XYZ file of C-alpha atoms in Angstrom:
315
model
C 0.145 0.095 -0.316
C 1.494 3.263 -1.205
C 0.348 6.184 0.875
C -0.153 10.049 -0.272
C 2.647 12.214 0.465
C 0.392 14.549 1.868
C -2.989 14.370 3.505
C -4.746 17.523 4.276
C -7.646 17.816 6.923
C -9.933 20.605 7.769
C -13.233 20.245 10.168
C -15.771 22.632 11.220
C -16.228 21.434 14.480
C -12.780 20.927 16.680
C -14.423 17.300 17.817
C -13.858 15.575 14.835
C -10.386 16.302 14.265
C -8.661 13.538 16.415
C -10.192 10.793 14.276
C -9.662 13.032 10.919
C -5.587 13.061 12.134
C -6.478 9.176 12.755
C -7.322 8.633 9.648
C -4.709 10.703 8.106
C -2.192 9.194 9.795
C -2.934 5.510 8.323
C -3.248 7.036 4.974
C -0.267 9.493 4.165
C 3.129 10.292 4.952
C 2.699 14.355 6.046
C -0.168 15.633 7.807
C -1.400 19.064 6.775
C -4.411 20.642 9.002
C -6.306 23.785 7.619
C -7.487 25.479 10.510
C -10.355 28.340 10.713
C -9.470 29.388 14.659
C -6.212 29.907 16.964
C -7.679 27.594 19.106
C -7.925 24.984 16.521
C -4.549 25.395 15.216
C -3.291 24.615 18.571
C -5.252 21.189 18.748
C -3.957 20.307 15.364
C -0.434 20.515 16.309
C -0.898 18.622 19.745
C -2.839 15.740 17.415
C 0.275 15.600 15.496
C -0.141 17.688 12.570
C 3.414 18.448 10.687
C 1.692 21.923 9.432
C -1.053 23.765 10.084
C -2.203 26.316 7.585
C -4.695 29.160 9.174
C -7.358 31.094 7.725
C -7.035 34.887 8.730
C -9.917 36.373 11.033
C -12.861 36.701 8.828
C -15.801 39.076 9.572
C -18.552 37.384 11.637
C -21.054 37.165 8.359
C -18.059 34.781 6.717
C -19.372 30.992 6.506
C -17.359 28.009 6.265
C -18.194 27.023 2.801
C -16.655 30.539 1.452
C -13.482 29.143 2.434
C -13.655 26.967 -0.653
C -10.989 28.783 -3.033
C -8.802 29.378 0.007
C -8.272 25.839 0.713
C -8.126 24.451 -3.114
C -5.154 27.112 -3.376
C -3.402 26.075 -0.312
C -3.731 22.314 -1.361
C -2.232 22.668 -4.465
C 0.425 25.031 -2.927
C 1.430 23.491 -0.654
C 0.951 19.746 -1.620
C 4.314 17.578 -1.473
C 3.321 15.922 -4.884
C 0.750 16.366 -7.610
C -1.641 13.753 -5.784
C -3.381 14.931 -2.399
C -6.001 13.309 -0.257
C -8.499 15.453 1.699
C -10.541 14.462 4.676
C -13.312 16.029 6.069
C -16.308 15.404 8.561
C -19.537 14.120 6.845
C -21.364 16.683 8.680
C -23.474 19.353 6.825
C -20.938 22.069 6.468
C -18.345 19.224 5.494
C -20.402 17.604 2.716
C -21.356 21.028 1.227
C -17.476 22.058 1.181
C -16.641 18.775 0.004
C -18.427 19.021 -3.156
C -17.041 22.733 -4.050
C -13.889 21.869 -3.467
C -14.598 18.443 -6.004
C -15.258 21.193 -8.605
C -12.525 23.300 -7.747
C -9.789 20.650 -7.940
C -11.351 18.746 -10.721
C -11.290 16.060 -7.681
C -13.619 12.859 -7.094
C -15.642 13.180 -4.069
C -17.389 10.420 -2.183
C -19.530 11.339 0.829
C -20.264 9.405 4.586
C -17.398 6.824 3.965
C -17.824 3.986 6.829
C -14.416 2.440 5.293
C -11.557 3.995 3.978
C -8.269 2.219 2.580
C -5.756 2.122 -0.353
C -5.122 0.082 -3.117
C -2.505 0.697 -5.609
C -1.966 4.131 -4.046
C -5.685 5.182 -4.778
C -8.283 5.532 -1.914
C -11.252 2.922 -1.694
C -14.197 4.516 0.380
C -17.126 2.449 1.139
C -20.516 4.147 1.559
C -24.130 3.176 1.587
C -25.925 3.067 -1.753
C -30.166 2.589 -2.554
C -31.036 4.246 0.863
C -28.728 2.164 3.094
C -29.988 -0.994 1.508
C -26.487 -2.192 0.238
C -22.916 -1.122 0.197
C -20.946 0.640 -2.474
C -17.090 0.977 -3.063
C -15.736 3.658 -4.917
C -11.900 4.038 -5.648
C -10.756 7.586 -6.610
C -7.972 7.764 -9.437
C -8.193 11.588 -9.791
C -5.215 13.510 -8.538
C -6.823 15.283 -5.936
C -9.328 12.871 -3.756
C -12.079 14.507 -1.697
C -13.902 12.226 0.978
C -15.850 13.070 3.705
C -15.675 10.554 6.676
C -18.461 9.102 9.194
C -17.866 9.018 13.021
C -15.984 5.811 14.135
C -13.944 5.016 10.725
C -10.794 5.819 12.081
C -9.410 5.464 15.865
C -8.875 9.227 17.691
C -5.278 10.040 18.297
C -4.587 11.438 21.863
C -3.013 14.901 22.253
C 0.477 15.944 23.083
C 0.734 18.545 24.835
C 4.365 18.636 23.960
C 3.814 18.643 20.390
C 3.521 22.613 19.505
C 3.994 24.775 16.430
C 3.421 28.138 14.449
C 0.696 28.292 11.986
C 1.456 29.926 8.892
C -1.565 31.998 7.808
C -3.482 31.617 4.629
C -4.629 35.060 2.685
C -8.105 34.673 2.214
C -9.662 33.959 -1.086
C -13.494 35.702 -1.427
C -15.851 33.613 -3.425
C -16.712 35.323 -6.690
C -20.508 34.643 -5.343
C -20.259 34.819 -1.405
C -23.253 33.990 0.717
C -23.898 36.782 3.052
C -24.722 35.638 6.563
C -26.960 38.843 7.984
C -27.201 37.021 11.943
C -26.343 34.683 13.878
C -28.459 33.515 16.993
C -27.764 30.197 18.992
C -29.819 27.389 18.572
C -32.127 26.457 21.227
C -32.028 22.838 22.956
C -28.821 20.897 24.159
C -25.571 20.285 22.319
C -24.660 16.905 21.597
C -22.979 14.529 19.963
C -23.910 11.043 19.520
C -21.463 9.699 17.504
C -18.897 9.895 20.400
C -21.422 8.419 23.077
C -20.382 4.981 24.161
C -23.890 4.016 25.593
C -27.315 5.484 23.334
C -30.620 4.377 24.585
C -33.083 5.147 21.619
C -36.658 6.056 21.500
C -39.225 5.326 18.457
C -42.636 6.853 18.046
C -43.735 3.411 20.547
C -42.658 5.471 23.213
C -46.107 7.283 22.657
C -45.791 11.061 23.564
C -43.062 13.714 23.920
C -43.987 13.288 27.903
C -43.036 9.275 28.033
C -39.523 10.135 26.917
C -38.869 10.993 30.363
C -39.029 7.816 30.947
C -36.671 6.684 28.810
C -34.242 9.515 29.727
C -34.470 8.120 33.181
C -33.250 5.049 31.813
C -30.275 6.822 30.244
C -29.448 8.660 33.475
C -29.092 5.557 35.154
C -26.823 3.800 32.676
C -24.549 6.927 31.903
C -25.758 6.862 28.300
C -26.795 9.427 25.859
C -30.452 9.976 24.539
C -30.985 9.337 20.551
C -33.969 8.427 18.545
C -35.618 7.750 15.188
C -36.430 10.084 12.388
C -40.292 10.312 12.928
C -39.532 11.516 16.452
C -37.060 14.130 15.512
C -38.755 15.282 11.957
C -42.032 14.117 11.990
C -43.057 14.432 15.547
C -40.419 17.135 16.634
C -40.205 15.786 20.013
C -36.516 15.664 20.287
C -33.624 17.621 18.495
C -32.419 16.711 14.948
C -28.921 16.381 16.243
C -30.641 13.342 18.326
C -31.904 11.439 15.203
C -29.865 8.069 14.366
C -30.425 7.009 10.555
C -29.463 7.257 7.181
C -29.500 10.855 6.915
C -29.249 11.774 10.435
C -26.021 10.347 12.337
C -24.288 7.434 12.259
C -23.079 5.543 15.439
C -20.876 2.667 16.857
C -21.651 2.249 20.703
C -20.513 0.109 22.746
C -24.256 -0.516 23.634
C -27.637 0.843 21.536
C -30.692 -0.041 23.360
C -33.938 0.807 21.220
C -37.397 1.515 22.955
C -40.223 1.577 20.609
C -38.271 1.522 17.604
C -39.632 -0.797 14.468
C -36.506 -1.056 12.978
C -36.501 -0.019 9.551
C -33.729 -0.030 7.263
C -33.428 3.606 7.204
C -32.600 3.595 11.057
C -30.459 0.790 11.240
C -27.979 1.820 8.943
C -26.927 4.427 11.240
C -27.401 1.990 14.641
C -25.845 -0.867 13.004
C -22.106 -0.158 13.806
C -23.169 -0.804 17.649
C -20.897 -3.870 19.323
C -24.324 -4.512 21.153
C -28.310 -4.069 20.241
C -30.986 -4.543 22.416
C -34.702 -3.732 21.568
C -38.004 -3.661 23.463
C -40.791 -3.565 21.785
C -44.523 -4.983 22.196
C -44.827 -6.043 18.193
C -42.900 -9.436 17.985
C -42.846 -8.925 14.320
C -40.838 -5.737 14.395
C -38.091 -5.563 12.383
C -35.562 -4.621 14.941
C -35.907 -8.244 16.173
C -34.212 -9.344 13.041
C -30.671 -7.222 14.091
C -30.591 -7.082 17.755
C -28.368 -9.257 19.763
C -31.161 -9.117 22.620
C -34.518 -8.285 22.339
C -37.797 -8.202 24.814
C -41.426 -8.013 23.468
C -43.736 -6.197 26.097
C -45.223 -2.953 26.896
C -41.846 -0.379 27.268
C -44.142 1.315 29.617
C -43.626 -0.860 32.193
C -40.755 -2.602 31.025
C -38.289 0.477 30.888
C -39.331 1.733 34.693
C -38.447 -1.958 36.311
C -35.439 -2.049 34.224
C -34.248 1.006 35.565
C -35.003 0.911 39.124
C -32.905 -2.584 39.126
C -30.024 -0.616 37.255
C -30.094 2.213 39.803
C -28.799 -0.536 42.452
């Protein structure tokens, strides 16, 4: 396996950087990180980046997508060969930016990669196709390759406080047609990163009502788990924030335990939860599809089972 001479990393959030740099280490010889803040620059060095390029301070109305021309120019100028790989997180901003960079670099782009390896020096990405019914493999043979990674594809690297460096400032190249951000407001609701959770308790529409989610939350607290949900709970009923939605168009997770409460188990949901080491389901319908995936299952009324389970786990 011939590694890339240069692997570039860019993340719109700090939390994804350790996994992206972990992937860059496996796939490349030299790791370059493009940061959008001084704090992220320092973090990148502590995680083992060989070089960090910082996009200079921008007005408050600037959005991440506007960095496409700046990133493309940096990759063309500072790569150590005519070929390079760029890794981004599979966030909404990450995928939007990946599309723009694909156009500017004439690069092949793959989104939501669940696996990534090299074959004959070319990146091969595995990702879901046909709405999660199957996995497809894509080999990118263009000089530049742009890939957004799902959570958990590579192990996160640890910080080393002894690693420091000075970031080089990039001259910002404004886009020809910029999007103007007229204001910013803090999003209502809690911030959560289910992709990092070791244990997840998730609720479906079978929970009955928004008030009943408190029962699942009590169980979640008892075992130190994060609380997730299915798509109907987040998008149809709007009982929970979209950041907690597990599924093909939500978040893909790989916890040690995934406990599904009142979730039928349609394929669109299961592709987001199937990475769990142990999957347990509670559902009153013995024919629910989720039991085909579950390592352990309980057929019964979750309104009776979950409180009893919570009491046992509290002791």
